[in-house]
Tab-separated table of C-alpha atoms and ligand atoms in Angstrom:
chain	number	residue	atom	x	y	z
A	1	UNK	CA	46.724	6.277	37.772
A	2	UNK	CA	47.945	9.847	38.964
A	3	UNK	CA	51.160	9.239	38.080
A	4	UNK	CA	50.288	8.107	34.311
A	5	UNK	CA	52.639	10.288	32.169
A	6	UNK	CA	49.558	12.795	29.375
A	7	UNK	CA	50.993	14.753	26.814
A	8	UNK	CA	48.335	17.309	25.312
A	9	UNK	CA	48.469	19.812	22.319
A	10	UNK	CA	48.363	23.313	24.001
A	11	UNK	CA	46.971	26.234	22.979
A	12	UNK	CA	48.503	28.138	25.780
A	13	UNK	CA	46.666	31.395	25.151
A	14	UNK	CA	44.487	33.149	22.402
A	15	UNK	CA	46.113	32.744	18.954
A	16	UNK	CA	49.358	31.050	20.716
A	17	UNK	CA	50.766	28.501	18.092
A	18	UNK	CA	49.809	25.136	19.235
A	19	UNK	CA	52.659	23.252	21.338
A	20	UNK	CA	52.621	19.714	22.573
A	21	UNK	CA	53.729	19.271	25.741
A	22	UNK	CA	53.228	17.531	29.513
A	23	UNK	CA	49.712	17.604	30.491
A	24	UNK	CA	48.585	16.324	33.763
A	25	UNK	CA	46.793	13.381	34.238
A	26	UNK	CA	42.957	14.102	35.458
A	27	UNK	CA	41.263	11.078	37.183
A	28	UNK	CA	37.553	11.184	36.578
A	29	UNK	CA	34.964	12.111	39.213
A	30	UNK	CA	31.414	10.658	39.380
A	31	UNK	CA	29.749	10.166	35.838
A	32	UNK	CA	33.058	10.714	33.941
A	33	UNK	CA	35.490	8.363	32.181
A	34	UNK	CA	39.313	8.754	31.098
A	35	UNK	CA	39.594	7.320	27.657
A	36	UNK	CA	43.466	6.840	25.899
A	37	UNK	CA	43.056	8.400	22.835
A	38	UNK	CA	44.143	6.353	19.884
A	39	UNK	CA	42.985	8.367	17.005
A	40	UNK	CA	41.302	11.909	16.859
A	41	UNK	CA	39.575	14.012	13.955
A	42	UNK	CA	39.459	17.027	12.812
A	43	UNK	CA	37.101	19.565	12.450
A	44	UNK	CA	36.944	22.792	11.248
A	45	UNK	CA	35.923	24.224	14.539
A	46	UNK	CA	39.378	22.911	15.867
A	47	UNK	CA	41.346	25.282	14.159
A	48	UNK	CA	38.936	28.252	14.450
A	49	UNK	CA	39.520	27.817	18.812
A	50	UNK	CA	42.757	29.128	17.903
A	51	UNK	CA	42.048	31.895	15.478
A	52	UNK	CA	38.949	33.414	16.921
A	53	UNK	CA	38.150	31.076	19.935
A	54	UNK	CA	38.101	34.196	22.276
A	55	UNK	CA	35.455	35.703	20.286
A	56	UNK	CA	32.980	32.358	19.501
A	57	UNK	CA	33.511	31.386	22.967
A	58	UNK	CA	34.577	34.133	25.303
A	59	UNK	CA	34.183	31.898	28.033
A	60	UNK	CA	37.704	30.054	27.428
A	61	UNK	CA	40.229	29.524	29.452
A	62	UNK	CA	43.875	29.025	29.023
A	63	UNK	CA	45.929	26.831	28.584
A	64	UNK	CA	43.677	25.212	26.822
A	65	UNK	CA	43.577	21.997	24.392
A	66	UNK	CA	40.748	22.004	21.339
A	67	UNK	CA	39.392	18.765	19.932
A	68	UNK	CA	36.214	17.055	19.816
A	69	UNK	CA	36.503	13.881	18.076
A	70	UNK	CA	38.218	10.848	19.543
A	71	UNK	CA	38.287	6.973	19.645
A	72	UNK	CA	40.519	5.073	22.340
A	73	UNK	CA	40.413	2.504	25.037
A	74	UNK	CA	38.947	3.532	28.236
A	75	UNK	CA	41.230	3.305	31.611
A	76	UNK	CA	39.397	4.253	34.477
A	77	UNK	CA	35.918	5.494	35.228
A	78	UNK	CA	33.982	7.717	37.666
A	79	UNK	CA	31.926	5.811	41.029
A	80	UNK	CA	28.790	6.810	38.814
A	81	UNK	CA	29.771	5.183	35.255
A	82	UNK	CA	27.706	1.687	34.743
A	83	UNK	CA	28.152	1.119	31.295
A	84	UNK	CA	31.939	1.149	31.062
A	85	UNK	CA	35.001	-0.720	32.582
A	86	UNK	CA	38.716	-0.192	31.588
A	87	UNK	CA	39.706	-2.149	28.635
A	88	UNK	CA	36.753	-0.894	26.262
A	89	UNK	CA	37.298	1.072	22.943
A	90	UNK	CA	34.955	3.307	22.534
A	91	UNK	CA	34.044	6.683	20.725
A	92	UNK	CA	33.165	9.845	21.972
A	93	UNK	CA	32.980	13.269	22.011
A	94	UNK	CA	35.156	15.848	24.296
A	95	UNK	CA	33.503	18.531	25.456
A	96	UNK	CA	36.271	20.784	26.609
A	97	UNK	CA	35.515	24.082	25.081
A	98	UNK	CA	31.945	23.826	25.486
A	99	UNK	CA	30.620	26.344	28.078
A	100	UNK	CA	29.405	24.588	30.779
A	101	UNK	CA	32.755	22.073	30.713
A	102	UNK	CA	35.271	24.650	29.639
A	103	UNK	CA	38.453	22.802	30.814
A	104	UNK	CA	41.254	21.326	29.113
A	105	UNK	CA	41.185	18.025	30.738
A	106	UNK	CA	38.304	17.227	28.518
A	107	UNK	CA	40.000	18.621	24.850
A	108	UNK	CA	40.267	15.388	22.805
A	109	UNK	CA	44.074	16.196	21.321
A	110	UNK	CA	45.726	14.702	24.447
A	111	UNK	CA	47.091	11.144	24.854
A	112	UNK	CA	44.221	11.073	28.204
A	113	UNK	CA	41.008	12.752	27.917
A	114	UNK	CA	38.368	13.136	30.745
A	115	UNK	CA	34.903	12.306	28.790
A	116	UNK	CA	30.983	11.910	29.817
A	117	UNK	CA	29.618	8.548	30.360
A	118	UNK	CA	26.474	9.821	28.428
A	119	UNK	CA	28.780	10.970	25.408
A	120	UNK	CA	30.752	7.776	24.656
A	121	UNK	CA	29.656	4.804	22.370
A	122	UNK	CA	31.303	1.491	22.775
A	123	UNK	CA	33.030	0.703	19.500
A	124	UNK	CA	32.293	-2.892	17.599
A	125	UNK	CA	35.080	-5.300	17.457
A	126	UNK	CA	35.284	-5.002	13.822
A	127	UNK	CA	35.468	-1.033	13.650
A	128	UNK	CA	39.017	0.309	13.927
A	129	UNK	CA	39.606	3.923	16.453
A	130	UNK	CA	40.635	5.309	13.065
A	131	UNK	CA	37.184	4.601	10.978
A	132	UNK	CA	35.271	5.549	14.791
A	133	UNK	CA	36.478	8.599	15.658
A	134	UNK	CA	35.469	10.413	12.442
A	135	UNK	CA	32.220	10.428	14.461
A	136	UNK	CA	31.381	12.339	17.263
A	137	UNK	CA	31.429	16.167	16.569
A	138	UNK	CA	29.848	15.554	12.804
A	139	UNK	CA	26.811	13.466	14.514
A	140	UNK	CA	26.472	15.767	17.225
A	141	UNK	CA	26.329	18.910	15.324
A	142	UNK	CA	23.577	16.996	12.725
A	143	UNK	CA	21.813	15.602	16.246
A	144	UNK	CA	21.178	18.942	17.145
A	145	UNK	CA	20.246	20.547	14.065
A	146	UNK	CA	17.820	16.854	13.660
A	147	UNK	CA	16.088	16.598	17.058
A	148	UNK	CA	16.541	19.492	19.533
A	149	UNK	CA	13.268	21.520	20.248
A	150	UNK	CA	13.928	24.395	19.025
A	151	UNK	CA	14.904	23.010	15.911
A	152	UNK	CA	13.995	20.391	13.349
A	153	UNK	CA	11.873	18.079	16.628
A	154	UNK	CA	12.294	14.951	13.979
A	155	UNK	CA	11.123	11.598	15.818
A	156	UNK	CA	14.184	9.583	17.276
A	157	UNK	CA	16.375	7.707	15.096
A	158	UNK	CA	15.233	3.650	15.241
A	159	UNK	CA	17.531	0.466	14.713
A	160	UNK	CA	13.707	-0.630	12.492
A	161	UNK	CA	13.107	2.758	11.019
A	162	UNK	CA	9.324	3.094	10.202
A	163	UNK	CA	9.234	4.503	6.824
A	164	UNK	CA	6.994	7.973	6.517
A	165	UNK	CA	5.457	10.054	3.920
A	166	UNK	CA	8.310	13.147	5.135
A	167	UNK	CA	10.987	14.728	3.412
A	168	UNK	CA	14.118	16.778	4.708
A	169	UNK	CA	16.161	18.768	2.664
A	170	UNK	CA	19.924	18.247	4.076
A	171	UNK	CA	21.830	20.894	2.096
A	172	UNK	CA	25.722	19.969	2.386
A	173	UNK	CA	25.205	16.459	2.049
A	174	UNK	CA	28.989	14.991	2.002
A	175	UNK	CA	29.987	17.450	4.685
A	176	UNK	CA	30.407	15.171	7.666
A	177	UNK	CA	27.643	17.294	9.383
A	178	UNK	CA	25.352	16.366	6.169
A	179	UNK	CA	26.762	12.790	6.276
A	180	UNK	CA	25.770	11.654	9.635
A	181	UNK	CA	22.450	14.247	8.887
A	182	UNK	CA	21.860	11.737	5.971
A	183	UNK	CA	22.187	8.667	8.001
A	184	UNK	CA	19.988	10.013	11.063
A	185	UNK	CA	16.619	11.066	8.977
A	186	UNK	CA	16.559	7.828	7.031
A	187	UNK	CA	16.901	5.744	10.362
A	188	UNK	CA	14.326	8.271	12.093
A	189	UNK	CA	12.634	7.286	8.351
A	190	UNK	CA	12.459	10.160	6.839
A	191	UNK	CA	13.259	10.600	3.170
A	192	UNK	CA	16.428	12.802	2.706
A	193	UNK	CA	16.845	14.922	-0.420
A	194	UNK	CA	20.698	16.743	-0.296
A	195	UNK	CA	23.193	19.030	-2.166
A	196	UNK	CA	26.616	18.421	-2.917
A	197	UNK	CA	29.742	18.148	-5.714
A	198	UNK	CA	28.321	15.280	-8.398
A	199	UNK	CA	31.251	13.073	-7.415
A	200	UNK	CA	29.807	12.848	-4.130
A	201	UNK	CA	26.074	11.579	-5.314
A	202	UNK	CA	26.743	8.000	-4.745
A	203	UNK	CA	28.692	8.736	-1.424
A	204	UNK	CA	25.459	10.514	-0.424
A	205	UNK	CA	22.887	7.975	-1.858
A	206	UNK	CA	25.072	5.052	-0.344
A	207	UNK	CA	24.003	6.412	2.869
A	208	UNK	CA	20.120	6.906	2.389
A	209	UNK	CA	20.019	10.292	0.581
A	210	UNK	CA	16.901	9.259	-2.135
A	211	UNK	CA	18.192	12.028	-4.850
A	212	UNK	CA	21.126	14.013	-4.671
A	213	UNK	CA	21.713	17.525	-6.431
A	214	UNK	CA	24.296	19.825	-7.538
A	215	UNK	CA	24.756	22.845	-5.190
A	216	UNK	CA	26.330	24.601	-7.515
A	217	UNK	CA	23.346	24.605	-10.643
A	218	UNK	CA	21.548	27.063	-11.399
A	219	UNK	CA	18.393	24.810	-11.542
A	220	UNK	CA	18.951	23.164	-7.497
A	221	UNK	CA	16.102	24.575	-6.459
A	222	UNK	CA	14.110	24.048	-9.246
A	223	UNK	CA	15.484	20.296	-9.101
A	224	UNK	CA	14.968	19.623	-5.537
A	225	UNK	CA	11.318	21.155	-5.695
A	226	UNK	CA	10.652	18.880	-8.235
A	227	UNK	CA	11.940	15.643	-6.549
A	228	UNK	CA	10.134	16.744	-3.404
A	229	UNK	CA	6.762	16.466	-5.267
A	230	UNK	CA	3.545	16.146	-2.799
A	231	UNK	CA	5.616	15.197	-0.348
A	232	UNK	CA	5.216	16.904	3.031
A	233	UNK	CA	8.558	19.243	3.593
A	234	UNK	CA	9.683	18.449	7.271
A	235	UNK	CA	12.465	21.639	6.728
A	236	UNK	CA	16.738	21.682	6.380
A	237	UNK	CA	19.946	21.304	7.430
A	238	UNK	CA	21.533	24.136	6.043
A	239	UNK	CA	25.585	23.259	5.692
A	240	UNK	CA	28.092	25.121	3.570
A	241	UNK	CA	28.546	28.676	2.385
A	242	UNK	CA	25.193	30.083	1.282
A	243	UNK	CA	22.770	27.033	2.505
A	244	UNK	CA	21.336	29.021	4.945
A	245	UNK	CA	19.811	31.528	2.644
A	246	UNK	CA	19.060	29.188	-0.600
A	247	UNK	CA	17.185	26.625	2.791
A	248	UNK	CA	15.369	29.543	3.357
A	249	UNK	CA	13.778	30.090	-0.146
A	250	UNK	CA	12.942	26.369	0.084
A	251	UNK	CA	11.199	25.563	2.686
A	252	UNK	CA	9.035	28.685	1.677
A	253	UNK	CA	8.507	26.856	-1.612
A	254	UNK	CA	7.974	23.430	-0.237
A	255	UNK	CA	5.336	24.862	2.087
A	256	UNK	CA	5.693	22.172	5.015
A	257	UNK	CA	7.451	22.872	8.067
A	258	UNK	CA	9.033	26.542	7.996
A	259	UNK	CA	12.324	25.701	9.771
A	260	UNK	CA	15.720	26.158	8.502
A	261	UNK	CA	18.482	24.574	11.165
A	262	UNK	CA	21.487	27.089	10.048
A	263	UNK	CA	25.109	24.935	10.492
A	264	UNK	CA	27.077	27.178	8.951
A	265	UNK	CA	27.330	31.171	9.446
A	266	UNK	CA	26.871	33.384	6.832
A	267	UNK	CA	31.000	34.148	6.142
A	268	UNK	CA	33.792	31.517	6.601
A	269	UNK	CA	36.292	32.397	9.237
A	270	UNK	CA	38.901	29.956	7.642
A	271	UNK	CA	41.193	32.398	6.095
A	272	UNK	CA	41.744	33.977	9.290
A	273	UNK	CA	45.438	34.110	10.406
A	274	UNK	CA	45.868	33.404	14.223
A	275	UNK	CA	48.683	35.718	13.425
A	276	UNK	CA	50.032	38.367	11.616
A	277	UNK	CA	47.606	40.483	9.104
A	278	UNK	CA	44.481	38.830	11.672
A	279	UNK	CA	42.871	42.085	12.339
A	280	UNK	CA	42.934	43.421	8.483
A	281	UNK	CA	40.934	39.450	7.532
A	282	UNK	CA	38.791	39.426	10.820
A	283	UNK	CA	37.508	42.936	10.539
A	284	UNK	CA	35.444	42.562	6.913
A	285	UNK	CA	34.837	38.809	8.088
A	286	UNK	CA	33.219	39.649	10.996
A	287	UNK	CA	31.122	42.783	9.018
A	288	UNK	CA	30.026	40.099	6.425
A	289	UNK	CA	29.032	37.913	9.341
A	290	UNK	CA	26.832	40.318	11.200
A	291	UNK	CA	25.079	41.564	8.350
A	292	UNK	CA	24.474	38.201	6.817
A	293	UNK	CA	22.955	37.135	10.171
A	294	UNK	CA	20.563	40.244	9.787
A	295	UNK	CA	20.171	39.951	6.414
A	296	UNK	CA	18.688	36.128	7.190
A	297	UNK	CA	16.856	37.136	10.435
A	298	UNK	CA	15.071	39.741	8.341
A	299	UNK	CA	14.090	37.363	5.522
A	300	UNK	CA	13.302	34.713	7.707
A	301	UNK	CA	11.270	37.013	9.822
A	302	UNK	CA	9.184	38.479	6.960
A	303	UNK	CA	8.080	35.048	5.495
A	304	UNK	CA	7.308	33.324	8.922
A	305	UNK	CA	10.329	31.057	8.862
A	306	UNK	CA	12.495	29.501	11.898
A	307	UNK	CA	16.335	30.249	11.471
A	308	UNK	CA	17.936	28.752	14.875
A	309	UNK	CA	21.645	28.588	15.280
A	310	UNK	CA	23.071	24.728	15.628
A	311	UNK	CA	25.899	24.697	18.591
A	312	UNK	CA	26.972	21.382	18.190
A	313	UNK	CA	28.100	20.323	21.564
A	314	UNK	CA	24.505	21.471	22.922
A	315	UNK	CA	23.337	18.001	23.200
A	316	UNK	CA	25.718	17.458	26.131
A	317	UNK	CA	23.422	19.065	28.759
A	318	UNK	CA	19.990	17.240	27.212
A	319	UNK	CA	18.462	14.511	25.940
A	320	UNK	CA	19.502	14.447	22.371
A	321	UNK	CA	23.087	13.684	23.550
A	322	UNK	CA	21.894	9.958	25.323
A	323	UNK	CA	19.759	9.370	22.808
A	324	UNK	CA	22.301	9.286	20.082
A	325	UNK	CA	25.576	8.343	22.275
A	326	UNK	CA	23.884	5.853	24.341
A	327	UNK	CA	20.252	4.581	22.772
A	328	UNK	CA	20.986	4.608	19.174
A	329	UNK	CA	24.605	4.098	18.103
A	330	UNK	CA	25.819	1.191	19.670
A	331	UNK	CA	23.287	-1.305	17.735
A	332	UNK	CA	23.278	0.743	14.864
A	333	UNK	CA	27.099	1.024	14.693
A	334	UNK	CA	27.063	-2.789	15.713
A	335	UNK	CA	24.251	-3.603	12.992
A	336	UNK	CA	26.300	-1.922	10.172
A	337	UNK	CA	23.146	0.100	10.159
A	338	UNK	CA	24.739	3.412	10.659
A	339	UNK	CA	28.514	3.681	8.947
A	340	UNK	CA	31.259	6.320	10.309
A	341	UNK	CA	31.255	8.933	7.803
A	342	UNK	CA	32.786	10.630	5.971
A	343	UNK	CA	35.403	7.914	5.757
A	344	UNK	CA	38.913	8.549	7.082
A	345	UNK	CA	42.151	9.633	5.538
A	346	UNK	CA	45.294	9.351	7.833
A	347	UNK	CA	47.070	12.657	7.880
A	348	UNK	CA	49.945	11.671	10.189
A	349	UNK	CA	50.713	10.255	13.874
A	350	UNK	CA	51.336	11.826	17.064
A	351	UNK	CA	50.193	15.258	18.633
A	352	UNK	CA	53.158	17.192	16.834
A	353	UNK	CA	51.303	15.828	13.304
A	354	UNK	CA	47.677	18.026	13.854
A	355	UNK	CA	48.875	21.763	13.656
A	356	UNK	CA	50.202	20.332	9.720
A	357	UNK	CA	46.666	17.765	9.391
A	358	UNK	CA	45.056	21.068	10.083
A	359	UNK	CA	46.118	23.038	7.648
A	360	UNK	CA	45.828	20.163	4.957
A	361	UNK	CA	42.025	20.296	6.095
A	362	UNK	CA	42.333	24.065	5.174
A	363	UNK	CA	43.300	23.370	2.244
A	364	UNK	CA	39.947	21.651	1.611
A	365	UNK	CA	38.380	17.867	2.155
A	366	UNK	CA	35.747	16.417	-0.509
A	367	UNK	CA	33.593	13.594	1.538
A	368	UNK	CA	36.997	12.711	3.624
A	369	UNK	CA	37.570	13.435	7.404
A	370	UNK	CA	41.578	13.912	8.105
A	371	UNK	CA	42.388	11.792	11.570
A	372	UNK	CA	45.642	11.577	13.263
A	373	UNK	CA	46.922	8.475	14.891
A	374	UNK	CA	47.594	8.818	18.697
B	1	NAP	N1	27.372	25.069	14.140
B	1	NAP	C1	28.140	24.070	14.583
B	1	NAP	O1	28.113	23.685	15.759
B	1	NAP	C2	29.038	23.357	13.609
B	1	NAP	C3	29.664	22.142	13.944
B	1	NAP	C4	30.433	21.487	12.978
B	1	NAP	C5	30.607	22.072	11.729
B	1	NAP	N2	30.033	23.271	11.468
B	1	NAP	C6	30.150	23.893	10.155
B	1	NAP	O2	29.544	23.013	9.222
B	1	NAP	C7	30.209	23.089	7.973
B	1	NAP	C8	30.654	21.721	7.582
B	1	NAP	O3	31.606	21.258	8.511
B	1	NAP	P1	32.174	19.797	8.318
B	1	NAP	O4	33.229	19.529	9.296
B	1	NAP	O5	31.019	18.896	8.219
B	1	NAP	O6	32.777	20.016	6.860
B	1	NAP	P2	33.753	19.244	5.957
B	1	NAP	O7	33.379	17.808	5.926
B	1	NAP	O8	35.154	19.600	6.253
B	1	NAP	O9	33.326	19.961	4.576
B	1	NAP	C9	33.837	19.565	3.357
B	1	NAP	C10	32.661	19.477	2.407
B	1	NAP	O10	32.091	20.781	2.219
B	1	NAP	C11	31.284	20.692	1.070
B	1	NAP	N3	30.962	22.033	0.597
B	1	NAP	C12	31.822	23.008	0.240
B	1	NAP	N4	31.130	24.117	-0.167
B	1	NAP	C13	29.818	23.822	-0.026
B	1	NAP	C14	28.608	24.548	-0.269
B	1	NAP	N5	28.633	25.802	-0.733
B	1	NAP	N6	27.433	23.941	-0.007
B	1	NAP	C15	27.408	22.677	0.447
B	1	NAP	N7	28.510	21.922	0.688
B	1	NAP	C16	29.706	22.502	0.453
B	1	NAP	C17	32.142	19.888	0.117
B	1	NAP	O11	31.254	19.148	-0.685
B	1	NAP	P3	31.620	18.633	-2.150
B	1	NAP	O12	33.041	18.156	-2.098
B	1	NAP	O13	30.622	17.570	-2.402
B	1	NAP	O14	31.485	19.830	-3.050
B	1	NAP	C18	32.988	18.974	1.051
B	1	NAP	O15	32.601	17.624	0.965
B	1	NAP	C19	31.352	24.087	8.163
B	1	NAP	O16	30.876	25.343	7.755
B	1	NAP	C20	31.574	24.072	9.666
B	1	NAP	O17	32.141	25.278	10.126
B	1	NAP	C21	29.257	23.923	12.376
């Protein structure tokens, strides 16, 4: 396979444009697994590795290529892979600017990406790479925020959920974090109350949510108080500008478990130019940031409630990341009991069509994940 001809989208150095161009081909070592990509997704995170990568994740290096979220066919595997032979399509979830990988053999906007046995779910034949790979980075991220230690500790998702008396708030609900949140409490069988647009309810409630509400009223509290009732409050997903603090208030209300799992950070870094006028938009951004952060610590502090930070590649390097990659999503993807969401929109094919899908997602998705063919 060495001399297979890869192509990659480089980000060649912090803030470079992003060029496609050859990449070489990595064969995988030991529990690894070279995938072809077929379609990838995009994320928001994607675009900030080239706007402010060197300051979320100092640790980068370049030449680097960004992307988390890909579906493909796998061609070769690792001495140490068991549950994969070339020939299978699959999903899964690149890990290349995460710390402890940090290389850009494993970026997912490449036509071959090096993967992790324990991070790839074997697609059903019915499920196209296009509907799959709007996956990985969306059910991660919710993963973590669900069933990490530190954080929410819910009980494992179940292909028989057993239904229980527990409520989670999931604010953000038709994000794809707060989509694949939705879908993972009601199979762990929890009873999910969210936030979002009121175009999106029956999106939401098609995938479990029990009641859906309005971010944007001035009675959401009020309204998802009420619809919580007696019920015992197992905390939130906090996704989308200003969850974290309006979470906070809530589970303070509720009066259950006093943990808010904070997806979002207090000031959006998407109108940051990679290039020109960068410094005059970073410099308030990252003010706002810092003292939002405090601002929440301090609340949170004062009335006893748990604020962690979701990184949503942490699951790699524990349990979490099996359990959902390897345990739960192939029968549940097979049983139509857990459906790729948000669903896709095409936004063009070919490596040379993501720096323009990116700035569509910009722009602004409702409910829809933008994927490029590959
Ligand atoms: N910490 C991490 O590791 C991590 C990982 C992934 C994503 N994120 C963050 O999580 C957030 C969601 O990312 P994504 O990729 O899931 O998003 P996305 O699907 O691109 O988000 C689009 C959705 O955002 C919703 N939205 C906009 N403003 C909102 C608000 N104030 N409250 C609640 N929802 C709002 C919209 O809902 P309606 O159309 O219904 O209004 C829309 O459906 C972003 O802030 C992203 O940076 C963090």
């Amino acid at each position: 396979m060495q001399d297979t001809v890869n192509n990659a989208l480089w980000l060649a150095a912090k803030q470079a444009a992003f060029r496609p161009g050859p990449a070489p081909y990595t064969a995988p070592r030991g529990n690894e697994v070279v995938v072809r990509t077929r379609a990838v997704a995009l994320n928001p995170f994607d675009r900030h590795l080239q706007t402010i990568g060197s300051l979320a994740c100092p640790w980068l290096k370049y030449p680097m290529v960004v992307g988390h979220d890909l579906a493909g066919d796998v061609v070769e595997t690792g001495e140490a892979v068991t549950r994969f032979r070339p020939g299978d399509r699959v999903l899964g979830l690149a890990g290349g600017a995460d710390k402890q990988r940090n290389r850009a053999a494993e970026g997912a906007f490449q036509d071959y990406v090096v993967l992790l046995e324990h991070m790839i779910t074997p697609l059903p034949a019915q499920m196209s790479y296009t509907q799959a790979c709007v996956l990985p980075l969306g059910v991660a991220t919710a993963a973590c925020a669900l069933f990490q230690d530190r954080f929410l500790a819910l009980a494992p998702p179940q292909a028989q959920p057993q239904r229980r008396n527990e409520t989670l708030i999931v604010w953000g609900g038709s994000t794809s974090v707060g989509a694949n949140a939705i879908q993972l409490a009601v199979a762990a069988g929890y009873d999910v109350l969210t936030t979002c647009s009121p175009g999106n309810f029956g999106f939401v409630q098609a995938l479990g949510a029990r009641q859906a509400f309005d971010y944007r009223s001035a009675t959401v509290a009020a309204d998802l108080l009420g619809a919580l009732g007696q019920a015992c409050c197992v905390g939130a997903v906090a996704i989308g500008p200003g969850a974290a603090a309006a979470c906070l208030d809530l589970v303070v209300a509720a009066g259950g478990v006093l943990t808010v799992a904070v997806v979002t950070p207090p000031a959006t870094f998407d109108g940051i130019p990679a290039g020109r006028g960068r410094l005059r938009k970073l410099l308030p951004t990252l003010a706002h940031n810092a003292t939002g952060l405090l601002k929440l610590a301090w609340r949170a502090k004062r009335r006893g409630v748990a604020v962690p930070f979701v990184w949503g590649t942490a699951l790699i390097h524990n349990e979490v990341g099996p359990m959902i990659f390897q345990d739960y999503l192939p029968e549940a993807l097979a049983r139509g009991q857990f459906i790729p969401s948000p669903p896709c929109q095409v936004a063009g094919h070919g490596l040379e069509a993501i720096p323009a899908a990116m700035a569509l997602h910009q722009a602004g998705v409702s409910a829809t994940k933008l994927v490029v063919t590959l």
